[in-house]
Amino acid sequence: MVRHSKNNTASGVFTYAERQMVDYGTKTKRLGKDSKRPFDSCHMCLNTSRMPMVCTEGHIFCKECVMANILEQKQDIQRLQKEFKEFKKREKRKLDEKRARMDELEVKKYIKSEAGLSETGGKRKDDSEQSISLQEPTKRVRLLEDKSSELSSPSSSSVFARGKERALQRTHDTQSNDEDNKRPSSFWLPSQAPEAKETLKDPSQLSVQCKASNDPHSLKLKNLTAVQFRTSSKGEKLCPSCDKPLLNSSKIDILRPCGHAICHRCVSNFVLPAKECFVCQKKVSSEAEDVIRLGSDGTGFAGGGGQMVASRYDSALQA
């Protein structure tokens, strides 16, 4: 056996090790404990949350981080709204210029047709006949040129309004038909490449979104709840009822009226039946809106919940 037969990809099929070394395609990796975010860490800075606040879906943030993110998103929305208004003004200006050119062409065409100077139709005349025919309508041309100023007045602008709209629709239809009929077969040439038209979406429906999950949801400052953790002398987070340490494997509930973090077992056994927080005695309704489940990435084990496998796709070639 020669030495070259032992190289990678020398065999007729890919081995498992060779498939793992491929730099393109869909790659998957099993996530362990080191890849999991602690339950009390901010979703933005990934550090232990300072002055923690939680949204309605249970995503925890630092107060400074979430306020800075909300302000940044609002500034981006205002910038997009300003760009959209300028884009609309440019489109309106282009349409007005096109309509003005069409009005001018209609007036010139009308003057030529009334003066008998139409370029189309009829046989070619001799030089003598043409000189006589050109001398006759000179007075009519002057009168029609005087009337052209009257046609451009606001009172007569409605005369061309309906015709202008029909002409715009007619030109649009003919252009679309011509593009379909005259589409070149050599579409791969750079000269036949389609032009990118400037289009902007209306940002009026945009709002501040929480980007901590794959499905963004609305994020408002008034809907955030300040979280109060009970900490031990060693810095561990504890449940104020059973004194058990809170971990990624724990089911932690946040009470919206007061913000205390309590394990789910104590909430179901003590808080919901009494309809009040046993730490501060604030009223808590039995509805799900007053209890927020704190999100957790899991422990890395199959029973710990969270994402177990991460996948990423890399294309083979990029232009």
mmCIF file of C-alpha atoms in Angstrom:
data_model
loop_
_atom_site.group_PDB
_atom_site.id
_atom_site.type_symbol
_atom_site.label_atom_id
_atom_site.label_comp_id
_atom_site.label_asym_id
_atom_site.label_seq_id
_atom_site.Cartn_x
_atom_site.Cartn_y
_atom_site.Cartn_z
ATOM 1 C CA MET A 1 0.000 0.000 0.000
ATOM 2 C CA VAL A 2 1.489 3.314 -1.073
ATOM 3 C CA ARG A 3 1.627 6.317 1.210
ATOM 4 C CA HIS A 4 -0.864 8.395 -0.819
ATOM 5 C CA SER A 5 -3.669 5.939 -0.169
ATOM 6 C CA LYS A 6 -3.636 6.910 3.518
ATOM 7 C CA ASN A 7 -4.338 10.605 2.867
ATOM 8 C CA ASN A 8 -7.672 12.258 3.608
ATOM 9 C CA THR A 9 -10.365 11.925 0.928
ATOM 10 C CA ALA A 10 -8.329 9.248 -0.842
ATOM 11 C CA SER A 11 -11.047 6.674 -0.250
ATOM 12 C CA GLY A 12 -14.185 6.335 -2.315
ATOM 13 C CA VAL A 13 -16.414 7.499 0.566
ATOM 14 C CA PHE A 14 -16.169 10.116 3.303
ATOM 15 C CA THR A 15 -15.355 8.879 6.774
ATOM 16 C CA TYR A 16 -16.840 10.494 9.877
ATOM 17 C CA ALA A 17 -13.605 12.367 10.644
ATOM 18 C CA GLU A 18 -13.343 13.635 7.060
ATOM 19 C CA ARG A 19 -16.948 14.824 7.140
ATOM 20 C CA GLN A 20 -16.250 16.790 10.322
ATOM 21 C CA MET A 21 -13.320 18.555 8.639
ATOM 22 C CA VAL A 22 -15.417 19.836 5.728
ATOM 23 C CA ASP A 23 -15.707 23.634 5.879
ATOM 24 C CA TYR A 24 -19.055 23.983 4.095
ATOM 25 C CA GLY A 25 -22.561 22.640 4.437
ATOM 26 C CA THR A 26 -24.656 22.217 7.571
ATOM 27 C CA LYS A 27 -22.545 21.618 10.664
ATOM 28 C CA THR A 28 -24.018 20.530 13.996
ATOM 29 C CA LYS A 29 -22.460 20.445 17.443
ATOM 30 C CA ARG A 30 -23.655 19.152 20.785
ATOM 31 C CA LEU A 31 -23.889 21.928 23.374
ATOM 32 C CA GLY A 32 -22.478 21.279 26.825
ATOM 33 C CA LYS A 33 -22.684 23.054 30.147
ATOM 34 C CA ASP A 34 -20.052 25.618 29.190
ATOM 35 C CA SER A 35 -22.247 26.799 26.308
ATOM 36 C CA LYS A 36 -25.238 27.522 28.545
ATOM 37 C CA ARG A 37 -26.012 31.007 29.822
ATOM 38 C CA PRO A 38 -26.608 31.194 33.605
ATOM 39 C CA PHE A 39 -30.214 31.991 34.493
ATOM 40 C CA ASP A 40 -29.275 35.323 36.138
ATOM 41 C CA SER A 41 -27.092 36.578 33.264
ATOM 42 C CA CYS A 42 -28.176 39.367 30.937
ATOM 43 C CA HIS A 43 -29.208 38.346 27.417
ATOM 44 C CA MET A 44 -27.305 41.311 25.950
ATOM 45 C CA CYS A 45 -24.005 41.621 27.806
ATOM 46 C CA LEU A 46 -23.958 37.965 29.053
ATOM 47 C CA ASN A 47 -22.693 39.111 32.451
ATOM 48 C CA THR A 48 -24.440 38.756 35.782
ATOM 49 C CA SER A 49 -27.351 41.154 35.505
ATOM 50 C CA ARG A 50 -27.078 44.400 37.452
ATOM 51 C CA MET A 51 -30.432 45.812 38.565
ATOM 52 C CA PRO A 52 -32.120 42.928 36.698
ATOM 53 C CA MET A 53 -35.346 43.473 34.787
ATOM 54 C CA VAL A 54 -37.476 40.848 33.085
ATOM 55 C CA CYS A 55 -39.850 41.181 30.119
ATOM 56 C CA THR A 56 -43.236 39.537 29.743
ATOM 57 C CA GLU A 57 -41.679 36.428 28.144
ATOM 58 C CA GLY A 58 -39.185 35.847 30.973
ATOM 59 C CA HIS A 59 -36.023 37.267 29.364
ATOM 60 C CA ILE A 60 -33.752 38.925 31.907
ATOM 61 C CA PHE A 61 -31.641 42.025 31.191
ATOM 62 C CA CYS A 62 -29.558 44.605 32.974
ATOM 63 C CA LYS A 63 -31.518 47.799 33.405
ATOM 64 C CA GLU A 64 -28.821 49.818 31.648
ATOM 65 C CA CYS A 65 -28.602 47.364 28.741
ATOM 66 C CA VAL A 66 -32.337 47.157 28.063
ATOM 67 C CA MET A 67 -32.860 50.931 28.274
ATOM 68 C CA ALA A 68 -29.947 51.553 25.905
ATOM 69 C CA ASN A 69 -31.346 48.965 23.479
ATOM 70 C CA ILE A 70 -34.845 50.494 23.556
ATOM 71 C CA LEU A 71 -33.403 53.962 22.905
ATOM 72 C CA GLU A 72 -31.285 52.668 20.011
ATOM 73 C CA GLN A 73 -34.245 50.918 18.369
ATOM 74 C CA LYS A 74 -36.414 54.039 18.686
ATOM 75 C CA GLN A 75 -33.698 56.142 17.049
ATOM 76 C CA ASP A 76 -33.433 53.620 14.195
ATOM 77 C CA ILE A 77 -37.212 53.735 13.661
ATOM 78 C CA GLN A 78 -37.160 57.545 13.545
ATOM 79 C CA ARG A 79 -34.315 57.444 11.025
ATOM 80 C CA LEU A 80 -36.222 54.972 8.838
ATOM 81 C CA GLN A 81 -39.350 57.134 8.987
ATOM 82 C CA LYS A 82 -37.344 60.179 7.884
ATOM 83 C CA GLU A 83 -35.784 58.248 4.987
ATOM 84 C CA PHE A 84 -39.211 56.949 3.959
ATOM 85 C CA LYS A 85 -40.650 60.492 3.844
ATOM 86 C CA GLU A 86 -37.751 61.686 1.683
ATOM 87 C CA PHE A 87 -38.222 58.670 -0.593
ATOM 88 C CA LYS A 88 -41.922 59.504 -1.023
ATOM 89 C CA LYS A 89 -41.054 63.117 -1.869
ATOM 90 C CA ARG A 90 -38.579 61.978 -4.535
ATOM 91 C CA GLU A 91 -41.120 59.611 -6.064
ATOM 92 C CA LYS A 92 -43.765 62.354 -6.139
ATOM 93 C CA ARG A 93 -41.310 64.785 -7.735
ATOM 94 C CA LYS A 94 -40.427 62.264 -10.453
ATOM 95 C CA LEU A 95 -44.102 61.591 -11.165
ATOM 96 C CA ASP A 96 -44.875 65.317 -11.378
ATOM 97 C CA GLU A 97 -41.993 65.857 -13.807
ATOM 98 C CA LYS A 98 -43.191 62.963 -15.967
ATOM 99 C CA ARG A 99 -46.729 64.324 -16.044
ATOM 100 C CA ALA A 100 -45.449 67.807 -16.921
ATOM 101 C CA ARG A 101 -43.474 66.385 -19.862
ATOM 102 C CA MET A 102 -46.524 64.485 -21.061
ATOM 103 C CA ASP A 103 -48.648 67.646 -20.845
ATOM 104 C CA GLU A 104 -46.093 69.521 -22.907
ATOM 105 C CA LEU A 105 -45.991 66.770 -25.529
ATOM 106 C CA GLU A 106 -49.783 66.674 -25.720
ATOM 107 C CA VAL A 107 -49.947 70.440 -26.256
ATOM 108 C CA LYS A 108 -47.283 70.356 -28.985
ATOM 109 C CA LYS A 109 -48.990 67.436 -30.686
ATOM 110 C CA TYR A 110 -52.327 69.237 -30.562
ATOM 111 C CA ILE A 111 -50.808 72.424 -32.048
ATOM 112 C CA LYS A 112 -49.182 70.523 -34.911
ATOM 113 C CA SER A 113 -52.343 68.587 -35.714
ATOM 114 C CA GLU A 114 -54.467 71.767 -35.761
ATOM 115 C CA ALA A 115 -51.921 73.640 -37.868
ATOM 116 C CA GLY A 116 -51.652 70.814 -40.400
ATOM 117 C CA LEU A 117 -47.995 70.141 -39.610
ATOM 118 C CA SER A 118 -48.406 66.467 -38.766
ATOM 119 C CA GLU A 119 -45.331 64.448 -39.670
ATOM 120 C CA THR A 120 -47.212 61.187 -40.214
ATOM 121 C CA GLY A 121 -49.652 60.302 -43.002
ATOM 122 C CA GLY A 122 -50.065 61.670 -46.519
ATOM 123 C CA LYS A 123 -47.780 61.575 -49.539
ATOM 124 C CA ARG A 124 -44.624 63.581 -49.981
ATOM 125 C CA LYS A 125 -45.329 66.935 -51.636
ATOM 126 C CA ASP A 126 -43.222 68.833 -54.145
ATOM 127 C CA ASP A 127 -41.091 71.793 -53.066
ATOM 128 C CA SER A 128 -43.474 74.351 -54.595
ATOM 129 C CA GLU A 129 -46.565 72.815 -52.991
ATOM 130 C CA GLN A 130 -44.775 72.422 -49.667
ATOM 131 C CA SER A 131 -43.709 76.122 -49.592
ATOM 132 C CA ILE A 132 -47.285 77.217 -50.275
ATOM 133 C CA SER A 133 -48.716 74.873 -47.621
ATOM 134 C CA LEU A 134 -46.200 76.134 -45.051
ATOM 135 C CA GLN A 135 -47.044 79.794 -45.673
ATOM 136 C CA GLU A 136 -50.769 79.268 -45.181
ATOM 137 C CA PRO A 137 -50.883 77.961 -41.608
ATOM 138 C CA THR A 138 -48.352 80.427 -40.120
ATOM 139 C CA LYS A 139 -51.119 82.618 -38.735
ATOM 140 C CA ARG A 140 -52.891 79.574 -37.335
ATOM 141 C CA VAL A 141 -49.681 78.445 -35.627
ATOM 142 C CA ARG A 142 -49.337 81.842 -33.945
ATOM 143 C CA LEU A 143 -52.928 81.742 -32.757
ATOM 144 C CA LEU A 144 -52.506 78.204 -31.445
ATOM 145 C CA GLU A 145 -49.284 79.114 -29.653
ATOM 146 C CA ASP A 146 -51.191 81.911 -27.927
ATOM 147 C CA LYS A 147 -53.866 79.414 -26.974
ATOM 148 C CA SER A 148 -51.270 77.002 -25.610
ATOM 149 C CA SER A 149 -50.673 79.382 -22.723
ATOM 150 C CA GLU A 150 -54.402 79.280 -22.022
ATOM 151 C CA LEU A 151 -54.354 75.470 -22.104
ATOM 152 C CA SER A 152 -51.667 75.429 -19.429
ATOM 153 C CA SER A 153 -53.775 77.548 -17.068
ATOM 154 C CA PRO A 154 -55.337 75.931 -13.946
ATOM 155 C CA SER A 155 -58.837 76.215 -15.405
ATOM 156 C CA SER A 156 -57.944 74.094 -18.420
ATOM 157 C CA SER A 157 -55.639 71.669 -16.571
ATOM 158 C CA SER A 158 -58.607 69.393 -15.915
ATOM 159 C CA VAL A 159 -58.941 68.918 -19.679
ATOM 160 C CA PHE A 160 -55.680 66.976 -19.759
ATOM 161 C CA ALA A 161 -56.117 65.255 -16.399
ATOM 162 C CA ARG A 162 -58.153 62.304 -17.643
ATOM 163 C CA GLY A 163 -56.102 61.941 -20.787
ATOM 164 C CA LYS A 164 -52.904 62.136 -18.787
ATOM 165 C CA GLU A 165 -53.963 59.330 -16.462
ATOM 166 C CA ARG A 166 -54.970 57.190 -19.430
ATOM 167 C CA ALA A 167 -51.656 57.899 -21.128
ATOM 168 C CA LEU A 168 -49.704 56.957 -18.020
ATOM 169 C CA GLN A 169 -51.617 53.696 -17.733
ATOM 170 C CA ARG A 170 -51.184 53.036 -21.457
ATOM 171 C CA THR A 171 -47.420 53.622 -21.351
ATOM 172 C CA HIS A 172 -47.110 51.390 -18.282
ATOM 173 C CA ASP A 173 -49.010 48.583 -20.021
ATOM 174 C CA THR A 174 -47.013 48.878 -23.236
ATOM 175 C CA GLN A 175 -43.717 48.915 -21.340
ATOM 176 C CA SER A 176 -44.640 45.755 -19.433
ATOM 177 C CA ASN A 177 -45.719 44.027 -22.665
ATOM 178 C CA ASP A 178 -42.563 45.117 -24.480
ATOM 179 C CA GLU A 179 -40.408 43.814 -21.642
ATOM 180 C CA ASP A 180 -42.114 40.424 -21.823
ATOM 181 C CA ASN A 181 -41.906 40.201 -25.624
ATOM 182 C CA LYS A 182 -38.406 41.618 -26.032
ATOM 183 C CA ARG A 183 -36.784 39.716 -23.201
ATOM 184 C CA PRO A 184 -33.334 38.675 -24.485
ATOM 185 C CA SER A 185 -32.362 35.032 -24.497
ATOM 186 C CA SER A 186 -28.791 35.855 -23.424
ATOM 187 C CA PHE A 187 -29.830 36.847 -19.925
ATOM 188 C CA TRP A 188 -26.386 36.050 -18.484
ATOM 189 C CA LEU A 189 -24.735 39.073 -20.102
ATOM 190 C CA PRO A 190 -23.915 41.961 -17.729
ATOM 191 C CA SER A 191 -25.628 44.405 -20.090
ATOM 192 C CA GLN A 192 -28.894 42.467 -19.749
ATOM 193 C CA ALA A 193 -28.822 42.400 -15.955
ATOM 194 C CA PRO A 194 -31.955 43.829 -14.316
ATOM 195 C CA GLU A 195 -31.753 47.185 -12.617
ATOM 196 C CA ALA A 196 -32.299 47.406 -8.878
ATOM 197 C CA LYS A 197 -35.085 49.836 -8.097
ATOM 198 C CA GLU A 198 -35.048 51.805 -4.889
ATOM 199 C CA THR A 199 -37.803 50.496 -2.634
ATOM 200 C CA LEU A 200 -38.432 51.186 1.035
ATOM 201 C CA LYS A 201 -40.949 49.600 3.370
ATOM 202 C CA ASP A 202 -43.289 51.744 5.383
ATOM 203 C CA PRO A 203 -41.774 51.899 8.913
ATOM 204 C CA SER A 204 -45.007 53.129 10.503
ATOM 205 C CA GLN A 205 -45.795 49.585 11.693
ATOM 206 C CA LEU A 206 -42.369 49.040 13.267
ATOM 207 C CA SER A 207 -42.042 48.872 17.036
ATOM 208 C CA VAL A 208 -39.376 48.092 19.624
ATOM 209 C CA GLN A 209 -38.757 44.337 19.675
ATOM 210 C CA CYS A 210 -37.153 41.999 22.212
ATOM 211 C CA LYS A 211 -34.381 40.160 20.358
ATOM 212 C CA ALA A 212 -33.598 37.636 23.108
ATOM 213 C CA SER A 213 -35.550 34.836 21.396
ATOM 214 C CA ASN A 214 -35.946 33.504 17.877
ATOM 215 C CA ASP A 215 -39.477 34.954 17.768
ATOM 216 C CA PRO A 216 -39.192 38.694 18.543
ATOM 217 C CA HIS A 217 -42.008 40.221 20.564
ATOM 218 C CA SER A 218 -42.972 43.724 21.616
ATOM 219 C CA LEU A 219 -40.767 45.330 24.270
ATOM 220 C CA LYS A 220 -41.967 48.301 26.307
ATOM 221 C CA LEU A 221 -40.393 49.944 29.319
ATOM 222 C CA LYS A 222 -43.671 49.955 31.247
ATOM 223 C CA ASN A 223 -43.999 46.170 30.834
ATOM 224 C CA LEU A 224 -40.606 45.422 32.396
ATOM 225 C CA THR A 225 -40.504 44.109 35.961
ATOM 226 C CA ALA A 226 -37.603 44.709 38.351
ATOM 227 C CA VAL A 227 -36.410 41.352 39.740
ATOM 228 C CA GLN A 228 -35.460 40.919 43.404
ATOM 229 C CA PHE A 229 -33.240 37.917 44.152
ATOM 230 C CA ARG A 230 -32.450 36.732 47.655
ATOM 231 C CA THR A 231 -28.702 36.145 47.907
ATOM 232 C CA SER A 232 -26.716 34.206 50.494
ATOM 233 C CA SER A 233 -23.447 35.219 52.100
ATOM 234 C CA LYS A 234 -21.628 33.293 49.357
ATOM 235 C CA GLY A 235 -23.459 35.181 46.608
ATOM 236 C CA GLU A 236 -25.789 32.344 45.632
ATOM 237 C CA LYS A 237 -29.371 33.026 44.588
ATOM 238 C CA LEU A 238 -31.849 31.400 47.001
ATOM 239 C CA CYS A 239 -35.584 30.877 47.132
ATOM 240 C CA PRO A 240 -36.971 33.034 49.994
ATOM 241 C CA SER A 241 -39.337 30.247 51.059
ATOM 242 C CA CYS A 242 -37.457 26.939 50.956
ATOM 243 C CA ASP A 243 -33.903 28.379 50.949
ATOM 244 C CA LYS A 244 -32.936 26.095 48.082
ATOM 245 C CA PRO A 245 -30.334 27.472 45.672
ATOM 246 C CA LEU A 246 -31.710 28.600 42.313
ATOM 247 C CA LEU A 247 -29.953 26.945 39.369
ATOM 248 C CA ASN A 248 -30.425 26.526 35.630
ATOM 249 C CA SER A 249 -32.349 23.332 36.360
ATOM 250 C CA SER A 250 -34.791 25.169 38.663
ATOM 251 C CA LYS A 251 -38.167 26.462 37.561
ATOM 252 C CA ILE A 252 -38.145 30.076 38.734
ATOM 253 C CA ASP A 253 -41.208 32.326 38.781
ATOM 254 C CA ILE A 254 -41.158 36.120 39.002
ATOM 255 C CA LEU A 255 -44.106 37.835 40.685
ATOM 256 C CA ARG A 256 -45.070 40.865 38.631
ATOM 257 C CA PRO A 257 -46.503 43.055 41.467
ATOM 258 C CA CYS A 258 -43.351 42.892 43.619
ATOM 259 C CA GLY A 259 -40.644 41.239 41.480
ATOM 260 C CA HIS A 260 -39.586 38.534 43.955
ATOM 261 C CA ALA A 261 -37.968 35.432 42.433
ATOM 262 C CA ILE A 262 -39.458 32.261 43.949
ATOM 263 C CA CYS A 263 -39.248 28.643 42.855
ATOM 264 C CA HIS A 264 -42.298 27.287 41.073
ATOM 265 C CA ARG A 265 -43.097 24.737 43.793
ATOM 266 C CA CYS A 266 -43.413 27.413 46.482
ATOM 267 C CA VAL A 267 -45.467 29.635 44.181
ATOM 268 C CA SER A 268 -47.978 26.870 43.445
ATOM 269 C CA ASN A 269 -48.171 25.753 47.110
ATOM 270 C CA PHE A 270 -48.159 29.083 48.979
ATOM 271 C CA VAL A 271 -48.462 32.173 46.758
ATOM 272 C CA LEU A 272 -51.329 31.246 44.443
ATOM 273 C CA PRO A 273 -53.623 29.751 47.149
ATOM 274 C CA ALA A 274 -53.130 32.786 49.406
ATOM 275 C CA LYS A 275 -53.154 35.228 46.437
ATOM 276 C CA GLU A 276 -50.364 37.280 47.998
ATOM 277 C CA CYS A 277 -46.573 37.288 48.174
ATOM 278 C CA PHE A 278 -45.417 35.847 51.517
ATOM 279 C CA VAL A 279 -42.311 38.078 51.450
ATOM 280 C CA CYS A 280 -43.947 41.515 51.106
ATOM 281 C CA GLN A 281 -47.681 40.606 51.372
ATOM 282 C CA LYS A 282 -48.560 42.237 48.055
ATOM 283 C CA LYS A 283 -51.667 41.007 46.309
ATOM 284 C CA VAL A 284 -51.063 38.501 43.523
ATOM 285 C CA SER A 285 -53.885 37.310 41.306
ATOM 286 C CA SER A 286 -54.198 33.692 40.333
ATOM 287 C CA GLU A 287 -54.013 34.621 36.651
ATOM 288 C CA ALA A 288 -50.938 33.783 34.605
ATOM 289 C CA GLU A 289 -50.238 37.481 33.901
ATOM 290 C CA ASP A 290 -48.974 38.090 37.457
ATOM 291 C CA VAL A 291 -46.527 35.164 37.346
ATOM 292 C CA ILE A 292 -43.652 35.218 34.824
ATOM 293 C CA ARG A 293 -41.539 32.119 34.230
ATOM 294 C CA LEU A 294 -37.866 33.095 34.106
ATOM 295 C CA GLY A 295 -36.200 31.780 30.971
ATOM 296 C CA SER A 296 -33.256 29.395 31.234
ATOM 297 C CA ASP A 297 -30.911 27.821 28.692
ATOM 298 C CA GLY A 298 -30.875 24.491 30.525
ATOM 299 C CA THR A 299 -28.071 22.436 32.018
ATOM 300 C CA GLY A 300 -26.674 20.684 28.950
ATOM 301 C CA PHE A 301 -28.383 17.393 29.765
ATOM 302 C CA ALA A 302 -31.349 16.052 27.841
ATOM 303 C CA GLY A 303 -33.693 16.441 30.816
ATOM 304 C CA GLY A 304 -32.524 19.954 31.652
ATOM 305 C CA GLY A 305 -34.365 21.590 28.768
ATOM 306 C CA GLY A 306 -33.068 24.287 26.467
ATOM 307 C CA GLN A 307 -31.309 23.918 23.143
ATOM 308 C CA MET A 308 -29.228 20.760 22.977
ATOM 309 C CA VAL A 309 -27.765 20.907 19.447
ATOM 310 C CA ALA A 310 -26.565 23.971 17.533
ATOM 311 C CA SER A 311 -26.473 23.959 13.736
ATOM 312 C CA ARG A 312 -24.890 26.355 11.267
ATOM 313 C CA TYR A 313 -24.884 26.396 7.489
ATOM 314 C CA ASP A 314 -21.881 27.623 5.499
ATOM 315 C CA SER A 315 -22.161 27.903 1.724
ATOM 316 C CA ALA A 316 -19.491 26.325 -0.422
ATOM 317 C CA LEU A 317 -18.902 29.330 -2.684
ATOM 318 C CA GLN A 318 -19.737 32.992 -2.222
ATOM 319 C CA ALA A 319 -19.521 35.608 -4.948
#
